Coordinates of C-alpha atoms in Angstrom, one line a residue:
X1 CA 110.0 136.5 68.1
X2 CA 113.3 135.3 69.5
X3 CA 114.7 132.2 67.9
X4 CA 115.4 130.7 71.4
X5 CA 112.7 128.6 72.8
X6 CA 112.4 126.6 76.0
X7 CA 111.6 122.9 76.4
X8 CA 110.0 122.4 79.8
X9 CA 110.6 118.7 80.5
X10 CA 109.1 116.2 83.0
X11 CA 111.6 113.2 82.8
X12 CA 109.1 110.9 84.6
X13 CA 106.0 111.5 82.5
X14 CA 104.5 108.4 81.0
X15 CA 107.0 106.1 82.8
X16 CA 110.0 107.8 81.4
X17 CA 108.6 108.9 78.0
X18 CA 109.1 112.5 79.0
X19 CA 112.9 112.1 79.0
X20 CA 112.9 110.0 75.8
X21 CA 110.6 112.5 74.0
X22 CA 112.8 115.5 74.8
X23 CA 115.5 114.4 72.4
X24 CA 113.5 114.0 69.2
X25 CA 111.5 117.1 70.1
X26 CA 114.6 119.2 70.6
X27 CA 116.2 117.8 67.4
X28 CA 113.1 118.7 65.3
X29 CA 113.1 122.2 66.6
X30 CA 116.8 122.7 66.1
X31 CA 116.5 121.4 62.5
X32 CA 113.9 124.0 62.0
X33 CA 116.4 126.7 63.0
X34 CA 115.6 127.3 66.6
X35 CA 117.9 127.5 69.6
X36 CA 116.6 125.2 72.2
X37 CA 117.1 125.5 75.9
X38 CA 115.9 122.6 78.2
X39 CA 114.6 123.2 81.7
X40 CA 114.2 120.3 84.1
X41 CA 113.4 120.9 87.8
X42 CA 114.3 118.7 90.7
X43 CA 110.6 118.7 91.7
X44 CA 107.4 120.5 90.7
X45 CA 108.1 123.7 92.7
X46 CA 111.7 123.9 91.4
X47 CA 110.5 123.3 87.8
X48 CA 107.9 126.1 88.0
X49 CA 110.5 128.5 89.3
X50 CA 112.8 127.7 86.4
X51 CA 109.9 128.0 83.9
X52 CA 108.9 131.4 85.3
X53 CA 112.6 132.5 85.0
X54 CA 112.6 131.5 81.3
X55 CA 109.4 133.4 80.7
X56 CA 110.6 136.5 82.5
X57 CA 113.9 136.2 80.5
X58 CA 112.0 136.6 77.3
X59 CA 112.0 133.1 75.8
X60 CA 110.3 132.9 72.5
X61 CA 108.0 130.1 73.6
X62 CA 107.6 127.6 76.4
X63 CA 107.1 124.0 75.2
X64 CA 105.9 121.6 77.9
X65 CA 107.2 118.0 77.4
X66 CA 105.2 115.5 79.4
X67 CA 101.6 114.9 80.4
X68 CA 98.7 117.0 81.8
X69 CA 100.7 117.7 85.0
X70 CA 103.5 119.3 83.0
X71 CA 101.0 121.2 80.9
X72 CA 99.4 122.5 84.1
X73 CA 102.7 123.6 85.5
X74 CA 103.5 125.4 82.2
X75 CA 100.2 127.2 82.4
X76 CA 101.1 128.6 85.8
X77 CA 104.2 130.1 84.2
X78 CA 102.8 131.6 81.0
X79 CA 99.2 132.5 81.7
X80 CA 98.6 136.2 81.4
X81 CA 102.0 136.8 79.7
X82 CA 102.9 137.3 76.0
X83 CA 104.9 134.1 75.9
X84 CA 103.1 131.4 73.9
X85 CA 102.7 127.8 75.0
X86 CA 102.4 124.4 73.3
X87 CA 102.8 120.8 74.4
X88 CA 104.7 117.8 73.3
X89 CA 102.3 115.3 75.0
X90 CA 103.7 112.0 76.1
X91 CA 102.0 111.5 79.4
X92 CA 99.1 109.2 80.5
X93 CA 96.1 111.5 80.0
X94 CA 97.2 114.3 77.5
X95 CA 93.7 115.9 77.7
X96 CA 95.0 119.4 77.2
X97 CA 96.9 118.4 74.0
X98 CA 93.9 116.6 72.7
X99 CA 91.7 119.6 73.2
X100 CA 94.1 121.9 71.4
X101 CA 94.6 119.6 68.5
X102 CA 98.2 118.5 69.0
X103 CA 99.6 115.1 68.2
X104 CA 99.7 112.8 71.2
X105 CA 102.7 110.5 71.9
X106 CA 104.4 111.5 68.7
X107 CA 107.1 113.9 70.0
X108 CA 108.9 114.5 66.8
X109 CA 105.7 115.2 64.9
X110 CA 104.4 117.4 67.6
X111 CA 107.6 119.4 67.6
X112 CA 107.5 119.7 63.8
X113 CA 103.9 121.1 64.0
X114 CA 105.1 123.6 66.7
X115 CA 108.1 124.6 64.6
X116 CA 105.9 125.2 61.6
X117 CA 103.6 127.4 63.7
X118 CA 106.6 129.3 65.1
X119 CA 108.0 130.0 61.6
X120 CA 104.7 131.0 60.2
X121 CA 103.8 133.2 63.1
X122 CA 100.6 131.3 63.7
X123 CA 98.8 131.2 67.1
X124 CA 95.6 131.7 68.9
X125 CA 94.4 132.9 72.2
X126 CA 92.4 130.4 74.3
X127 CA 90.6 130.7 77.6
X128 CA 91.6 129.2 81.0
X129 CA 89.8 128.6 84.2
X130 CA 91.1 130.1 87.4
X131 CA 90.6 129.1 91.0
X132 CA 92.3 131.0 93.8
X133 CA 95.0 132.1 91.4
X134 CA 95.6 128.6 90.0
X135 CA 95.1 128.2 86.3
X136 CA 93.5 125.2 84.6
X137 CA 93.1 124.3 81.0
X138 CA 90.8 121.3 81.1
X139 CA 88.5 120.2 83.9
X140 CA 88.0 121.0 87.6
X141 CA 86.6 117.7 89.2
X142 CA 84.8 117.2 92.4
X143 CA 82.8 114.4 94.0
X144 CA 83.1 110.8 93.0
X145 CA 86.0 111.4 90.6
X146 CA 87.9 113.5 93.2
X147 CA 87.4 110.8 95.8
X148 CA 89.0 108.3 93.4
X149 CA 92.0 110.7 93.2
X150 CA 92.1 111.1 97.0
X151 CA 92.1 107.3 97.5
X152 CA 94.6 106.6 94.7
X153 CA 97.0 109.3 96.1
X154 CA 96.9 107.6 99.5
X155 CA 97.8 104.2 98.1
X156 CA 101.4 103.1 98.2
X157 CA 100.8 100.0 96.1
X158 CA 100.3 99.2 93.3
X159 CA 101.9 102.0 91.3
X160 CA 100.9 103.8 88.1
X161 CA 97.5 103.7 86.6
X162 CA 96.5 100.4 88.3
X163 CA 96.2 102.0 91.7
X164 CA 93.6 104.4 90.3
X165 CA 91.7 101.6 88.8
X166 CA 91.6 99.9 92.2
X167 CA 90.6 103.2 93.8
X168 CA 87.8 103.5 91.3
X169 CA 86.4 100.0 92.2
X170 CA 86.6 100.8 95.9
X171 CA 84.8 104.1 95.5
X172 CA 82.1 102.4 93.3
X173 CA 81.5 100.0 96.2
X174 CA 81.0 103.0 98.5
X175 CA 79.1 105.2 95.9
X176 CA 77.1 108.0 97.5
X177 CA 75.8 111.4 96.6
X178 CA 76.9 114.7 98.2
X179 CA 74.7 117.7 99.0
X180 CA 76.1 120.5 96.9
X181 CA 75.3 124.2 96.8
X182 CA 76.1 125.6 93.4
X183 CA 76.1 129.3 92.7
X184 CA 76.1 129.9 88.9
X185 CA 77.3 133.4 88.0
X186 CA 75.5 135.7 90.4
X187 CA 72.3 133.7 90.6
X188 CA 70.6 132.3 93.6
X189 CA 72.4 129.2 95.1
X190 CA 71.1 125.8 93.9
X191 CA 70.9 122.9 96.4
X192 CA 71.5 119.6 94.6
X193 CA 72.3 116.0 95.4
X194 CA 75.2 115.1 93.1
X195 CA 77.4 112.1 92.5
X196 CA 79.9 114.5 90.9
X197 CA 80.2 118.0 89.6
X198 CA 82.8 118.9 86.9
X199 CA 83.7 122.3 85.6
X200 CA 85.2 122.3 82.1
X201 CA 87.2 124.9 80.3
X202 CA 88.0 122.0 78.0
X203 CA 85.9 118.9 77.3
X204 CA 87.9 116.0 78.8
X205 CA 89.9 114.6 81.7
X206 CA 91.3 111.3 82.7
X207 CA 92.7 110.4 79.3
X208 CA 89.7 111.2 77.0
X209 CA 86.6 111.1 79.2
X210 CA 84.5 113.9 77.7
X211 CA 82.8 114.8 80.9
X212 CA 82.1 118.4 79.7
X213 CA 81.8 117.3 76.0
X214 CA 80.5 120.6 74.7
X215 CA 83.1 122.8 76.4
X216 CA 84.9 125.2 74.0
X217 CA 88.2 126.8 74.9
X218 CA 87.5 130.1 73.1
X219 CA 83.9 131.0 74.2
X220 CA 84.7 132.8 77.5
X221 CA 82.6 130.4 79.4
X222 CA 82.9 127.3 81.7
X223 CA 80.7 124.2 81.2
X224 CA 79.3 122.7 84.4
X225 CA 78.3 119.0 84.3
X226 CA 76.2 117.8 87.3
X227 CA 75.7 114.0 87.6
X228 CA 72.8 113.7 90.1
X229 CA 71.8 110.7 92.2
X230 CA 72.3 107.4 90.5
X231 CA 72.9 103.8 91.5
X232 CA 76.2 102.0 91.0
X233 CA 74.6 99.9 88.2
X234 CA 73.4 103.1 86.4
X235 CA 76.8 104.7 86.7
X236 CA 78.5 101.6 85.3
X237 CA 76.0 101.6 82.3
X238 CA 76.5 105.3 81.6
X239 CA 80.2 105.4 82.2
X240 CA 81.3 104.1 78.7
X241 CA 79.2 106.9 77.1
X242 CA 81.5 109.5 78.7
X243 CA 84.2 108.8 76.1
X244 CA 81.9 109.9 73.4
X245 CA 80.2 112.6 75.4
X246 CA 76.7 111.0 74.9
X247 CA 76.2 110.8 78.7
X248 CA 75.1 114.4 78.6
X249 CA 71.7 113.2 77.4
X250 CA 71.1 111.0 80.4
X251 CA 68.2 112.1 82.7
X252 CA 70.6 112.1 85.7
X253 CA 72.9 114.6 84.0
X254 CA 72.3 118.4 83.9
X255 CA 74.6 121.0 82.4
X256 CA 75.1 124.8 82.7
X257 CA 77.2 127.3 80.9
X258 CA 78.6 130.1 83.1
X259 CA 81.4 132.7 83.5
X260 CA 81.8 131.9 87.2
X261 CA 80.7 129.0 89.5
X262 CA 81.1 128.4 93.2
X263 CA 81.0 124.8 94.4
X264 CA 80.2 124.1 98.1
X265 CA 80.1 120.6 99.6
X266 CA 81.4 119.3 102.9
X267 CA 84.4 117.0 102.9
X268 CA 84.9 117.2 99.1
X269 CA 88.3 117.9 97.4
X270 CA 88.6 119.8 94.1
X271 CA 91.1 118.7 91.5
X272 CA 92.0 120.9 88.4
X273 CA 93.8 119.2 85.6
X274 CA 94.5 116.3 88.0
X275 CA 96.2 118.6 90.6
X276 CA 94.7 118.9 94.1
X277 CA 93.3 122.4 94.9
X278 CA 92.0 121.7 98.4
X279 CA 88.6 121.3 100.0
X280 CA 85.5 123.0 98.7
X281 CA 84.2 125.7 98.7
X282 CA 86.0 126.8 95.5
X283 CA 85.1 129.4 93.0
X284 CA 86.1 128.9 89.3
X285 CA 86.2 131.7 86.8
X286 CA 86.6 131.7 83.1
X287 CA 89.4 134.0 81.9
X288 CA 89.1 134.7 78.2
X289 CA 92.2 134.6 76.1
X290 CA 94.4 133.9 79.1
X291 CA 97.1 132.0 77.2
X292 CA 98.3 132.0 73.6
X293 CA 99.0 128.7 71.9
X294 CA 101.3 128.5 68.9
X295 CA 99.2 126.0 67.0
X296 CA 95.8 126.7 65.6
X297 CA 94.2 123.4 66.5

């Protein structure tokens, strides 16, 4: 492996923590004997072009510095290649880093762990989900949670996480189910009334909400969590259990494990790793061993 590696930096992640984290991460990697090149794009599209150029140029590894959005961009650059990936997680959610066992909001420590793995030649292949050529590492969300994202993205004020908290309250007040058609693998379509449907390559989204708590990133499968019809009061009672994954035992929740799933629902947007994919219908597939991580987790 070449001793030159690439730091892929989002300077705005975590209200500026991305820019601050790049320096101690780069220092730790250089002290471990690696040449470090930093890539910062003017926007997401430019950043992805630059990351892909680094991968095509034979960088020894791509290290995303930021949150789940930056990890998602990095996946688009490295998935299906021989270039390994890891994350210095300093964003708001950091679900991909949590699922892969990396330190969160400890940039120097995360870089030290990555450097140790590079020097030892450690690594492991993990699965990804894919929708219309877009890769995701954690969760594809649709229904109630995607409507919260839709509303939050439309809001100009307030900024940051608060606007999504307000969007959540607004969507709770308008809580409804959607008629879904789910096709699991190549089975007959299922017609269900659902508050939300989540498809997990990894277990969590939204900063630790374990919506697909049993999802494993190395089993070649996707976990589908269907939250059926429930009242606002029931949702509020069950919601705290999502952080431990114990919501899966609630009577309103059903789960499936598949290699492929098609979600159909009118007027519903899909979000993968927090990034909008567009309106349903969408088909998600598990791609075994699609990316190689440096750390073992």
